Amino acid sequence: MQPADPCTFVIFGASGDLTRRLLIPSLYNLSEAGLLPDQFAVIGFARSESAEDELRRTFKEMVDEAESDPVHEETYNRAMERFEYITSDFNDEAGWQRLAGAIDKSSTAIGSRNCLFYLAVAPEQFLNVCERLAAHKLLDETSHGWRRVIVEKPFGRDLASARDLNQKLAGLMAEHQIYRIDHYLGKEIVQNIMVFRFANGIFEPIWNRRYVDHVQITVAESLGVELRGGYYEQAGALRDMVPNHLFQLLTLTAMEPPSSFAANGLHNEQVKVLDAIEPLVASECGRTSVRAQYDAGRLADTDVVAYRAEEKVDRSSTTETYAAFRIAIDNWRWAGVPFYLRTGKRLTRKKSEVVIQFRQPPLALFRQASMDAPEPNQLVISIQPEESIKLRFAAKVPGPEITTDPVEMRFNYNEHFMAEKQTGYETLLYDAMTGDRSLFKRADMVEAGWAIVEPMLRAWGGDGCALARYSAGSDGPAQADELLARDQRRWRSL
Ligand code: BG6
């Protein structure tokens, strides 16, 4: 692989958590892999007063923390050799003038006008920052340089606001300049879903309604809301996780083979899946979806407080920290195959996976082998904490009698490839620097995602769907089990 294009990388919100924990360690990893160009500069822009040298030191400490091996001084310096920090309010004209000057200076130093802007800022600032970038002509592309903007999530808080933001951004720059990021697509095993499906001949023939009974997508976290109570109160589990991360997993699992893996080929197929989802009916959301909030409980032998007792959370909050629902994809491949999705905080453990459950054999030949119905065949694509793919099937237990037991074939990503520890942002940053938008979301994908959850948002905001409760440290609310039990199915245990 070639190093990325020469560029100046401007981080808005450079003193924040995302920059320290993920962006700078990713730059280090890119540098270590020889994928960062020699002509590279970083400009940090943020409100908090910080000395450049001090920031450099904290960044280095964060890289140290993120790496399993000792940090190579030289690699770190190569990434951060040209680093400038501008303290300014996002509304302060003088700060923007300084930024424009700094970009000019760094462009001359690296011999390139390419600029990648990263909006690691609160969503209320997305538009403001882009408007000011446009006003200072910092988004103008010329033959001497591209200009690209990476926009973090959440992209809007419902369909109307996402549409509005898309329209306003479209007035400021071209779609090809906008990189809407979803860090789930930076995870190797998530990208591997495409390879698993389309680079192998054996799975695709059975990847459809004839052989698949149902699909489960789980993103469970043991973490609570940490220091983000203020944001989370406004968002809740549905907005925070579903239209973005869960729908990425869903579309990669359910889409048709794209005509090419170039951005548009892939995005077209992802959008087709979203468009084929049977519209949810707000009045039925009480039956097809579950919203819940955690009470106090125990996790890893430690007492943890209820959501309502978390910092910056209203003591009588009705924000959901758990969401589960069923959808149907009305297309040729998936007609009649339910997809069950769930996500929640403070569950018994962190676990993200996609489970394809296959139909039972047509005849129970080994009925005498077990009193219970045989365990179903499952293909489990595990994303976190372990990155693996497992296939569960029945095997004969040794002995004179015919008894069966479920066994597993397992491929573990890290054990096999022994890959270096990564943050998940390396590929995404490299792609943005090389102009590959495949792993970023197109405007219509974002809107299609919001359109699907919109009826649920409406129903959940009214009184059509009661807020269920679950104990921190559990597998989630009983109502989520009932959702599947009504269809004679059950969740894979966490
Ligand atoms: C973020 C959400 O997008 O994803 C967080 O805002 C969540 O609430 C996080 O904790 C989960 O990411 P991961 O990679 O740890 O599964």
XYZ file of C-alpha atoms and ligand atoms in Angstrom:
510
model
C 0.000 0.000 0.000
C 1.106 3.525 -0.779
C 1.274 6.284 1.821
C -1.788 8.534 1.770
C -1.841 11.816 -0.145
C 0.143 14.686 1.385
C -2.210 16.795 3.485
C -2.863 19.030 6.446
C -5.117 17.322 8.977
C -7.197 19.842 10.904
C -8.947 18.582 14.022
C -11.779 20.676 15.441
C -12.178 19.696 19.065
C -8.510 18.777 19.315
C -8.393 18.844 23.093
C -11.251 16.340 23.413
C -11.426 12.699 24.273
C -11.867 11.408 20.718
C -8.686 13.132 19.569
C -6.587 11.778 22.405
C -8.011 8.273 22.621
C -8.505 7.517 18.964
C -7.326 10.050 16.392
C -3.747 10.590 17.539
C -3.115 6.875 18.266
C -4.492 6.135 14.766
C -2.113 8.621 13.187
C 0.685 6.923 15.085
C -0.380 3.499 13.808
C -0.601 4.806 10.243
C 2.847 6.285 10.621
C 4.165 2.983 11.995
C 2.696 1.164 9.005
C 4.351 3.629 6.632
C 0.967 4.870 5.429
C 1.276 8.474 6.519
C 2.845 10.732 3.905
C 6.090 12.535 4.699
C 4.369 15.757 3.755
C 1.911 15.805 6.608
C 0.873 18.381 9.204
C -1.656 18.459 12.047
C -3.485 21.574 13.184
C -5.572 21.354 16.312
C -8.389 23.850 16.859
C -10.322 23.889 20.111
C -11.778 26.146 22.734
C -9.738 24.981 25.669
C -6.569 26.810 26.492
C -3.699 24.341 26.121
C -0.033 24.764 25.485
C 1.182 23.051 22.329
C 4.001 21.251 24.124
C 1.757 20.035 26.860
C -0.733 18.676 24.318
C 2.067 16.896 22.473
C 3.004 15.231 25.745
C -0.562 14.166 26.582
C -1.037 12.884 23.054
C 2.112 10.833 23.423
C 0.873 9.409 26.724
C -2.376 8.417 25.038
C -0.490 6.675 22.257
C 1.545 4.890 24.916
C -1.638 3.743 26.587
C -3.241 2.607 23.341
C -0.254 0.548 22.170
C 0.685 -2.894 23.345
C 4.350 -2.391 22.317
C 6.633 0.442 23.418
C 6.057 3.559 21.359
C 8.671 4.293 18.731
C 9.776 7.843 19.328
C 10.705 8.293 15.695
C 7.328 7.100 14.413
C 5.500 9.375 16.804
C 7.632 12.351 15.826
C 7.099 11.662 12.147
C 3.326 11.889 12.665
C 3.444 14.914 14.937
C 6.489 16.704 13.591
C 4.434 19.578 12.261
C 1.816 20.284 14.876
C 0.166 23.560 15.641
C -2.587 24.255 18.140
C -5.031 27.127 17.934
C -7.128 28.043 20.952
C -10.286 29.751 19.868
C -14.010 29.782 20.287
C -15.737 28.415 17.173
C -17.435 31.784 16.759
C -14.367 33.935 17.102
C -13.390 35.494 13.777
C -9.814 36.076 14.898
C -9.416 32.327 15.531
C -10.613 31.540 12.003
C -8.190 34.044 10.521
C -5.410 32.331 12.449
C -6.571 28.964 11.174
C -6.600 30.180 7.557
C -3.079 31.528 8.063
C -1.895 28.282 9.652
C -3.298 26.251 6.750
C -1.496 28.506 4.259
C 1.728 28.128 6.166
C 1.485 24.361 6.452
C 0.456 24.018 2.781
C 3.648 25.787 1.815
C 5.702 23.667 4.202
C 4.349 20.356 2.886
C 3.989 21.517 -0.706
C 0.305 20.588 -0.940
C -3.022 22.357 -0.442
C -4.874 19.144 0.447
C -6.777 19.520 3.709
C -8.744 17.025 5.752
C -11.007 18.574 8.392
C -12.231 16.365 11.239
C -15.263 17.555 13.190
C -14.603 16.010 16.596
C -17.045 18.515 18.082
C -20.533 18.498 19.585
C -23.216 17.969 16.913
C -24.600 21.499 17.492
C -21.305 22.775 16.075
C -21.233 20.690 12.848
C -23.016 23.226 10.708
C -21.416 26.253 12.315
C -17.914 24.923 11.701
C -18.727 24.030 8.082
C -20.313 27.426 7.453
C -17.215 29.144 8.723
C -14.950 26.863 6.716
C -16.944 27.845 3.627
C -16.982 31.540 4.519
C -13.182 31.492 4.745
C -12.998 29.663 1.419
C -11.307 26.754 3.120
C -13.582 24.268 1.345
C -12.703 25.447 -2.155
C -11.022 22.672 -4.091
C -8.518 23.552 -6.761
C -6.266 21.577 -9.016
C -3.670 22.043 -6.275
C -5.627 20.427 -3.535
C -8.700 18.598 -2.315
C -10.723 19.624 0.731
C -12.620 16.959 2.719
C -14.669 17.073 5.896
C -15.187 14.121 8.239
C -18.442 14.500 10.159
C -18.889 12.476 13.349
C -22.170 11.069 14.565
C -24.906 11.766 15.523
C -25.890 13.044 12.125
C -29.198 14.697 13.059
C -31.572 13.465 15.734
C -34.424 12.428 13.441
C -35.286 12.355 9.758
C -36.157 16.046 9.498
C -32.978 17.273 11.191
C -30.747 14.861 9.227
C -32.345 16.020 5.976
C -31.921 19.615 6.988
C -28.243 19.099 7.842
C -27.654 17.254 4.554
C -29.269 20.073 2.606
C -27.320 22.755 4.398
C -24.021 20.927 3.964
C -24.849 20.445 0.279
C -25.073 24.232 0.010
C -21.538 24.549 1.369
C -19.650 21.754 -0.385
C -20.065 18.904 -2.832
C -21.212 15.481 -1.600
C -17.847 13.971 -2.569
C -16.214 16.238 0.044
C -18.385 14.966 2.912
C -17.229 11.898 4.854
C -19.923 10.830 7.354
C -18.081 8.508 9.642
C -19.358 5.429 11.474
C -16.604 3.847 13.500
C -18.213 0.398 13.185
C -17.052 0.353 9.590
C -13.477 0.787 10.791
C -13.642 -2.583 12.556
C -11.862 -5.236 10.497
C -14.378 -7.937 11.306
C -17.251 -5.718 10.163
C -15.562 -5.166 6.795
C -14.906 -8.880 6.797
C -18.657 -9.565 6.606
C -18.446 -8.570 2.929
C -15.398 -10.735 2.308
C -16.923 -13.666 4.153
C -20.068 -13.475 2.066
C -18.745 -12.570 -1.351
C -15.254 -14.066 -1.512
C -16.485 -17.546 -0.594
C -18.656 -19.797 -2.678
C -20.201 -21.809 0.142
C -22.210 -19.349 2.202
C -23.985 -17.173 -0.334
C -26.154 -20.016 -1.755
C -27.706 -20.556 1.683
C -27.836 -16.865 2.671
C -31.549 -16.423 2.045
C -35.118 -17.185 3.079
C -34.928 -20.830 1.993
C -32.273 -21.682 4.583
C -32.222 -18.880 7.129
C -34.788 -18.949 9.929
C -33.979 -15.525 11.347
C -31.130 -13.108 12.038
C -30.160 -11.531 15.369
C -28.001 -8.435 15.651
C -26.764 -7.560 19.110
C -24.623 -4.689 20.311
C -24.492 -5.066 24.089
C -22.327 -2.967 26.357
C -21.448 -3.361 30.001
C -20.474 0.311 30.244
C -23.023 2.808 31.453
C -23.236 6.352 30.153
C -19.949 7.331 31.811
C -19.510 11.115 31.619
C -21.931 11.534 28.719
C -25.173 11.675 30.716
C -26.033 15.084 29.271
C -25.791 13.908 25.672
C -27.363 10.526 26.360
C -30.429 12.014 28.040
C -31.268 13.674 24.720
C -30.278 10.703 22.578
C -31.191 7.389 24.234
C -30.190 3.952 22.972
C -32.248 4.092 19.773
C -30.778 7.318 18.406
C -27.295 6.617 19.753
C -26.817 3.175 18.216
C -29.510 2.039 15.794
C -29.636 4.194 12.639
C -25.844 4.114 12.538
C -23.974 1.122 13.962
C -26.753 -1.470 14.002
C -27.940 -0.564 10.535
C -24.401 -0.851 9.181
C -24.262 -4.404 10.484
C -27.732 -5.050 9.129
C -27.068 -3.755 5.624
C -23.744 -5.565 5.234
C -25.417 -8.782 6.346
C -28.519 -8.439 4.205
C -27.411 -6.629 1.036
C -27.074 -8.109 -2.430
C -23.595 -8.461 -3.918
C -22.594 -4.995 -5.110
C -21.535 -4.484 -8.712
C -18.251 -3.191 -7.327
C -16.750 -2.329 -3.973
C -16.290 1.264 -5.031
C -18.285 3.656 -2.853
C -21.372 4.007 -5.013
C -21.699 0.320 -5.831
C -21.637 -0.546 -2.149
C -23.828 2.326 -0.982
C -26.476 1.569 -3.596
C -26.893 -1.951 -2.224
C -26.920 -0.784 1.389
C -29.612 1.783 0.644
C -31.691 -0.844 -1.184
C -31.798 -2.939 1.995
C -32.916 0.024 4.071
C -35.538 0.941 1.494
C -36.895 -2.616 1.525
C -37.517 -2.631 5.275
C -41.216 -2.866 5.913
C -42.280 0.448 7.446
C -42.836 0.102 11.164
C -46.297 1.101 12.288
C -46.212 3.486 15.226
C -49.355 1.995 16.796
C -47.764 -1.493 16.754
C -44.446 -0.494 18.273
C -45.646 -1.645 21.695
C -45.730 -5.201 20.272
C -42.768 -5.143 17.890
C -40.302 -3.174 19.965
C -39.067 -2.883 23.547
C -37.596 0.140 25.234
C -36.101 -0.161 28.667
C -33.893 1.527 31.222
C -31.476 0.013 33.723
C -31.945 -0.033 37.450
C -29.141 -0.483 39.951
C -27.444 -3.878 39.877
C -24.163 -5.740 40.047
C -21.569 -5.993 37.329
C -18.287 -7.865 37.664
C -18.808 -8.085 41.438
C -19.301 -4.357 41.781
C -22.469 -2.484 42.660
C -23.519 -0.085 39.953
C -26.089 2.669 40.176
C -29.320 3.007 38.228
C -29.353 5.142 35.088
C -31.437 7.731 36.935
C -28.668 8.089 39.498
C -25.945 8.721 36.891
C -24.307 12.133 36.584
C -26.205 14.720 34.503
C -29.236 12.431 34.262
C -32.695 13.512 35.358
C -33.799 11.604 38.481
C -37.104 10.757 36.786
C -35.668 10.295 33.304
C -37.611 8.176 30.825
C -34.729 7.921 28.348
C -34.204 4.349 27.164
C -30.832 2.700 27.692
C -31.969 -0.450 25.892
C -33.789 -0.960 22.605
C -34.910 -4.149 20.899
C -37.164 -4.595 17.894
C -38.126 -6.794 14.997
C -38.032 -5.780 11.378
C -38.889 -7.432 8.100
C -37.020 -6.905 4.860
C -39.485 -7.122 2.020
C -37.343 -8.354 -0.804
C -36.833 -11.563 -2.755
C -34.006 -12.815 -0.557
C -35.433 -12.088 2.879
C -39.253 -12.214 2.621
C -40.559 -13.898 5.777
C -37.215 -13.882 7.634
C -37.402 -11.722 10.765
C -34.398 -9.658 11.808
C -34.202 -8.988 15.551
C -32.005 -6.136 16.719
C -31.053 -5.199 20.270
C -28.636 -2.838 21.943
C -28.232 -1.667 25.494
C -25.952 -0.295 28.158
C -25.000 -1.846 31.499
C -25.745 -5.351 30.291
C -23.932 -8.342 31.684
C -21.060 -8.026 29.218
C -19.812 -6.241 26.133
C -20.793 -8.339 23.185
C -21.532 -7.415 19.586
C -22.481 -10.078 17.127
C -24.519 -10.998 14.105
C -26.188 -14.390 14.349
C -27.577 -16.166 11.321
C -29.833 -18.936 12.540
C -30.590 -21.615 9.989
C -33.765 -23.595 9.592
C -34.116 -26.961 11.261
C -33.691 -30.104 9.114
C -37.009 -31.188 7.613
C -37.191 -34.405 9.613
C -36.139 -35.098 13.192
C -34.245 -38.346 12.446
C -32.432 -38.305 15.737
C -35.485 -37.599 17.804
C -34.489 -40.252 20.293
C -31.091 -38.629 20.713
C -32.378 -35.885 22.879
C -35.571 -34.998 24.670
C -35.318 -31.397 23.576
C -35.537 -30.029 20.089
C -32.062 -30.078 18.511
C -30.010 -26.937 18.874
C -30.331 -24.861 15.731
C -27.367 -24.330 13.400
C -26.013 -20.875 13.927
C -23.352 -18.882 12.211
C -22.077 -16.313 14.693
C -20.069 -13.358 13.462
C -18.620 -11.989 16.640
C -17.435 -8.396 16.497
C -16.617 -7.693 20.130
C -14.882 -8.451 22.403
C -13.579 -11.373 20.381
C -13.361 -11.016 16.603
C -14.367 -14.391 15.304
C -16.692 -16.448 13.152
C -18.223 -19.591 14.592
C -20.403 -22.244 13.053
C -22.497 -24.315 15.455
C -23.756 -27.719 14.464
C -24.741 -31.013 16.061
C -22.211 -33.831 16.498
C -22.570 -37.362 17.758
C -21.377 -37.880 21.304
C -18.936 -40.829 21.366
C -20.461 -44.022 22.703
C -22.781 -46.834 21.730
C -25.893 -44.662 21.875
C -26.792 -41.993 19.344
C -26.835 -38.813 21.294
C -25.975 -35.396 19.892
C -24.312 -32.328 21.255
C -23.849 -28.898 19.705
C -20.214 -28.205 18.730
C -18.442 -25.263 17.125
C -16.008 -24.592 14.297
C -14.254 -21.361 15.050
C -12.036 -18.865 13.258
C -10.460 -16.203 15.454
C -9.321 -13.123 13.628
C -6.531 -12.024 15.936
C -5.168 -15.486 16.642
C -4.941 -16.174 12.937
C -3.637 -12.891 11.602
C -1.842 -11.768 14.768
C -2.650 -8.231 13.748
C -1.283 -5.250 15.664
C -3.676 -3.578 18.061
C -5.622 -0.905 16.185
C -8.112 1.749 17.212
C -10.430 1.099 14.265
C -9.962 4.642 12.931
C -6.785 3.896 10.939
C -8.540 2.561 7.840
C -11.126 5.319 7.967
C -8.535 8.095 8.192
C -6.400 6.512 5.497
C -9.447 6.156 3.230
C -10.404 9.790 3.784
C -6.845 10.833 2.921
C -6.907 8.769 -0.252
C -10.443 9.738 -1.276
C -12.129 6.353 -0.829
C -15.655 6.929 0.466
C -16.835 3.306 0.530
C -16.714 3.057 4.304
C -18.432 6.407 4.829
C -22.123 7.065 4.628
C -23.821 8.737 1.729
C -26.534 11.329 2.458
C -29.395 9.036 1.400
C -28.141 6.207 3.659
C -28.322 8.419 6.694
C -31.812 9.581 5.793
C -33.040 6.050 5.032
C -31.807 4.945 8.473
C -33.686 7.719 10.246
C -36.812 7.071 8.176
C -36.945 3.504 9.518
C -36.699 4.420 13.183
C -38.945 7.462 12.883
C -42.234 5.620 13.742
C -40.532 4.094 16.766
C -39.240 7.466 17.894
C -42.772 8.811 17.596
C -44.396 5.889 19.401
C -41.756 5.862 22.120
C -42.174 9.573 22.678
C -45.913 9.066 23.281
C -47.509 6.584 25.660
C -47.867 3.709 23.172
C -44.855 1.852 24.489
C -44.173 1.586 28.193
C -40.611 1.898 29.476
C -39.536 -1.539 30.718
C -36.834 -1.984 33.344
C -33.846 -4.281 33.746
C -31.173 -4.682 36.350
C -27.683 -3.510 35.513
C -25.607 -6.617 34.920
C -28.477 -8.639 33.442
C -29.174 -9.812 29.868
C -31.807 -7.080 29.471
C -35.528 -6.772 30.165
C -37.887 -9.766 30.235
C -40.002 -7.999 27.604
C -37.182 -8.430 25.056
C -37.266 -12.190 25.654
C -41.039 -12.122 25.219
C -40.636 -10.298 21.906
C -38.852 -13.358 20.502
C -40.835 -15.915 22.503
C -43.989 -14.695 20.736
C -42.314 -15.909 17.510
C -41.134 -19.172 19.172
C -37.541 -17.954 19.137
C -35.025 -16.848 21.701
C -31.993 -14.570 21.904
C -28.555 -16.042 22.036
C -27.502 -15.603 25.627
C -25.078 -12.783 26.375
C -20.822 5.271 20.140
C -21.949 5.552 21.097
O -21.149 5.674 18.846
O -20.553 3.871 20.139
C -21.595 5.073 22.491
O -22.225 6.942 21.122
C -21.201 3.619 22.459
O -22.683 5.265 23.375
C -20.149 3.347 21.390
O -20.700 3.284 23.725
C -19.925 1.859 21.215
O -18.809 1.646 20.397
P -17.974 0.301 20.503
O -17.002 0.375 19.388
O -17.344 0.301 21.860
O -18.973 -0.823 20.359
